[in-house]
GROMACS .gro file of C-alpha atoms in nm:
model
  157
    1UNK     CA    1   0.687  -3.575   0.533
    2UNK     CA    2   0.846  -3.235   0.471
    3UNK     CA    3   0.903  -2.996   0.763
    4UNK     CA    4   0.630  -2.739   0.622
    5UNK     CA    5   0.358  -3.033   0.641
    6UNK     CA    6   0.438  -3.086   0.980
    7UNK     CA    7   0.451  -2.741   1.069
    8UNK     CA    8   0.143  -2.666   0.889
    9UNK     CA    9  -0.036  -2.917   0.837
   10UNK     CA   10  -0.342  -2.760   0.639
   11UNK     CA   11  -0.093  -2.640   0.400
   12UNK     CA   12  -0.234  -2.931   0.116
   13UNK     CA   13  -0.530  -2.713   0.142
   14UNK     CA   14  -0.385  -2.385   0.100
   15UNK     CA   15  -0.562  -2.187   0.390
   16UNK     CA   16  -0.268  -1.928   0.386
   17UNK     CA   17  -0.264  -1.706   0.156
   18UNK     CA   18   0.051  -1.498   0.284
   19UNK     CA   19   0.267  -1.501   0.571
   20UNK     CA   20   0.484  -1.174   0.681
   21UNK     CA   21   0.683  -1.144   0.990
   22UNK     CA   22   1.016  -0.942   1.162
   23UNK     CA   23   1.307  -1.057   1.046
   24UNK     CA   24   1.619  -1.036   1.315
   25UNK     CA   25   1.447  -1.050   1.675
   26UNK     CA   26   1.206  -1.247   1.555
   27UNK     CA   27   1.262  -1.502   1.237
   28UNK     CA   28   1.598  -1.542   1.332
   29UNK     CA   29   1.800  -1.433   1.688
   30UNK     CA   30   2.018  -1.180   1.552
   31UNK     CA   31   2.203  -1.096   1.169
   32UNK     CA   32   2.440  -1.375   1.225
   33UNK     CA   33   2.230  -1.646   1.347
   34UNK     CA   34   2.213  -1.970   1.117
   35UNK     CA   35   1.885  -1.884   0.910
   36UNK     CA   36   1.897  -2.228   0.673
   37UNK     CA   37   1.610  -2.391   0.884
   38UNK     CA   38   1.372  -2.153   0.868
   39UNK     CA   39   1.492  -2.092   0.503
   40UNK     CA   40   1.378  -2.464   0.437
   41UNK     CA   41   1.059  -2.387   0.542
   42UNK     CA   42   0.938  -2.049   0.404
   43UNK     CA   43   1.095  -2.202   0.061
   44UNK     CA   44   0.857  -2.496   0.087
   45UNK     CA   45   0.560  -2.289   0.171
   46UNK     CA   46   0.652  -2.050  -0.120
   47UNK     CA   47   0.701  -2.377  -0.349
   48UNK     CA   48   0.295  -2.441  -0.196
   49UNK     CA   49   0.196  -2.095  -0.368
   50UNK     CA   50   0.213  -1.891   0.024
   51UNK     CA   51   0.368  -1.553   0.000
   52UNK     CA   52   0.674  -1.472   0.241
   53UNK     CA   53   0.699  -1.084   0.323
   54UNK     CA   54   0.984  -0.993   0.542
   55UNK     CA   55   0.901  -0.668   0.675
   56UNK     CA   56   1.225  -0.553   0.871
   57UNK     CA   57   1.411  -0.226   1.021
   58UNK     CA   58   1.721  -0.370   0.857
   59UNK     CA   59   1.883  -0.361   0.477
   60UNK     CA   60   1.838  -0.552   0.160
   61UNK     CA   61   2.204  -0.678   0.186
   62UNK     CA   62   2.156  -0.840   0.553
   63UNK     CA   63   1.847  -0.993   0.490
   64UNK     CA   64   1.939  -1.117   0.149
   65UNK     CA   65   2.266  -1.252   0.293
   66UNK     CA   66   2.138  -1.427   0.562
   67UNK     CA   67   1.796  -1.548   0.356
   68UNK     CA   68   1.689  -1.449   0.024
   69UNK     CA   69   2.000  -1.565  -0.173
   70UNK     CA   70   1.959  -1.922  -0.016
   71UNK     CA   71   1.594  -1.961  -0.235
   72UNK     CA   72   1.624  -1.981  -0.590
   73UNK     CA   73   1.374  -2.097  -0.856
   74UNK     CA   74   1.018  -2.001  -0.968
   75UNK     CA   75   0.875  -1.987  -0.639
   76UNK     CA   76   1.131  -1.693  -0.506
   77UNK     CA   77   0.805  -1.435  -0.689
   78UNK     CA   78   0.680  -1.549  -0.372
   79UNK     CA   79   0.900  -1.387  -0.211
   80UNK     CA   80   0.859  -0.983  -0.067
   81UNK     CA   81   1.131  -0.812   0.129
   82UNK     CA   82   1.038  -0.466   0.276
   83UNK     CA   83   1.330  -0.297   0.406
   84UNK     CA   84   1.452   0.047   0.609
   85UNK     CA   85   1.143  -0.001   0.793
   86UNK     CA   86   0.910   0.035   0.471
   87UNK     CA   87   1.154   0.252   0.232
   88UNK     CA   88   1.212  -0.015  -0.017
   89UNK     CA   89   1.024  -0.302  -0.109
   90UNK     CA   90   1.191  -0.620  -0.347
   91UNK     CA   91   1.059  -0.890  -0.560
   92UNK     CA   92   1.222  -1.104  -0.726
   93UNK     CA   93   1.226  -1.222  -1.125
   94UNK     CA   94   1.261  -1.518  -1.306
   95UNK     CA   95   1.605  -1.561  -1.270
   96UNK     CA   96   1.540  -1.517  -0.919
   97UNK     CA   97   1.693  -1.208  -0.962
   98UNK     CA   98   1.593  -0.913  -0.672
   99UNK     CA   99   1.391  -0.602  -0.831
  100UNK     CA  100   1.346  -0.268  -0.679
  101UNK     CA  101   0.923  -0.282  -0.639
  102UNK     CA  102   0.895   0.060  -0.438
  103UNK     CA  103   1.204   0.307  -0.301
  104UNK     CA  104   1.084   0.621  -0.069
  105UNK     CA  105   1.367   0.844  -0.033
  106UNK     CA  106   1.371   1.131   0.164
  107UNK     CA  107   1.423   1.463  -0.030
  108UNK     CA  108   1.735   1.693   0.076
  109UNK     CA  109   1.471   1.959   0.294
  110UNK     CA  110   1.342   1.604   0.510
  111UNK     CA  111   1.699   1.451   0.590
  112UNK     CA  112   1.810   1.839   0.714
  113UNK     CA  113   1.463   1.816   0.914
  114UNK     CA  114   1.566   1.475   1.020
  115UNK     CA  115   1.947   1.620   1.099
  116UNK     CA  116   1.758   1.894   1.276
  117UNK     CA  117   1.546   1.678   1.500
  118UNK     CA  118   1.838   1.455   1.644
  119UNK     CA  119   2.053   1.726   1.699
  120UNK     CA  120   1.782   1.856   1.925
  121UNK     CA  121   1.722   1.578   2.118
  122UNK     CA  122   2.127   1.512   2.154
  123UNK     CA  123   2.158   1.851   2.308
  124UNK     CA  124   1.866   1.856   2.505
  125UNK     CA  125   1.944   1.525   2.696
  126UNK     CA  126   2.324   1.565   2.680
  127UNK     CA  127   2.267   1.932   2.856
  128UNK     CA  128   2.053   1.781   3.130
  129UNK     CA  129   2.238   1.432   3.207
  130UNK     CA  130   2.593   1.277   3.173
  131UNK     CA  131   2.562   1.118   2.884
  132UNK     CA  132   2.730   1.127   2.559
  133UNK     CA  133   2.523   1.020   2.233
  134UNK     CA  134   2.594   0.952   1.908
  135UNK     CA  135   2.441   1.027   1.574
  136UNK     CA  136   2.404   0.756   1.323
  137UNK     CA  137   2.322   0.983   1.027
  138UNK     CA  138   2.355   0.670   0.756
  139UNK     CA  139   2.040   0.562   0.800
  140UNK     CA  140   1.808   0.536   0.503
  141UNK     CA  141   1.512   0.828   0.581
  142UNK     CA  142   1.574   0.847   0.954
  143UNK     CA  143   1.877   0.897   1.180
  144UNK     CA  144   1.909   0.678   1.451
  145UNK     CA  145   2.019   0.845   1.832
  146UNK     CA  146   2.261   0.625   2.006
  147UNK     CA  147   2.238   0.632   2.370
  148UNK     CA  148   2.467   0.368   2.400
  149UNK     CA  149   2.743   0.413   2.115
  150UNK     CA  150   3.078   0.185   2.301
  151UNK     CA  151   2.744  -0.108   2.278
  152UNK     CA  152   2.825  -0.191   1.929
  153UNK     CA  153   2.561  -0.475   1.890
  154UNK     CA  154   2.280  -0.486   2.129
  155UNK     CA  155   2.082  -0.760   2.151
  156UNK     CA  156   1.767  -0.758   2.015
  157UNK     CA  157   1.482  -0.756   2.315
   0.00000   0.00000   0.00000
């Protein structure tokens, strides 16, 4: 008996018609953890006609690194990644191949807005407390404030 038949028993019967979780923090510990186990699994319940969606904070690249580009065959168009926490959404073709489905990006007036809006809240909390931030501006349609910038790799809570 395959792991996904013990893990989901009804799956013979096809109750689920899609599946769509967090990836890092949740799927897996972290972007380096070992991700072939649950890889097994998801690519069995894809093989049983269940769509995956990975719905994730993170990029394509991590996720397809550390997932993705361990399925291959017919059953990866089972397979949705949404990425940049919505930004960009991927398929995949017949070669399992991934495709672009959806890509919001901001426009030049929203990322100086964005700019804007993290500058503010850097001064306002470095003026008031002794604390340095940093600005990630590299971000795909947000900018990320760093309150802790020496922490290079926080654990997930």
């Amino acid at each position: 008996m395959n792991d996904c038949v013990v893990a989901f028993p009804k799956i013979k019967k096809h109750p689920y018609k899609i599946i769509a979780f967090d990836w890092d923090g949740t799927a897996v510990e972290n972007r380096n953890a070992d991700a072939r186990a649950i890889t097994e699994v998801l690519e069995q319940l894809m093989k049983y006609g269940v769509y995956i969606v990975v719905i994730t904070g993170t990029n394509f690249d991590n996720v397809n690194r550390q997932f993705a580009s361990l399925v291959n065959g017919p059953h990866k168009k089972n397979l949705f990644i949404c990425t940049n926490r919505g930004s960009e959404v991927y398929g995949f073709d017949e070669n399992s191949e991934p495709v672009v489905l959806f890509k919001r990006v901001a426009t030049e007036e929203e990322n100086t807005l964005l700019d804007r809006a993290a500058e503010a809240v850097k001064e306002h909390i470095e003026s008031r407390s002794n604390v340095t931030i940093d600005i990630v501006y590299n971000r795909m349609n947000r900018r990320k404030i760093d309150l802790i910038p020496e922490w290079e790799n926080p654990l997930k809570s």
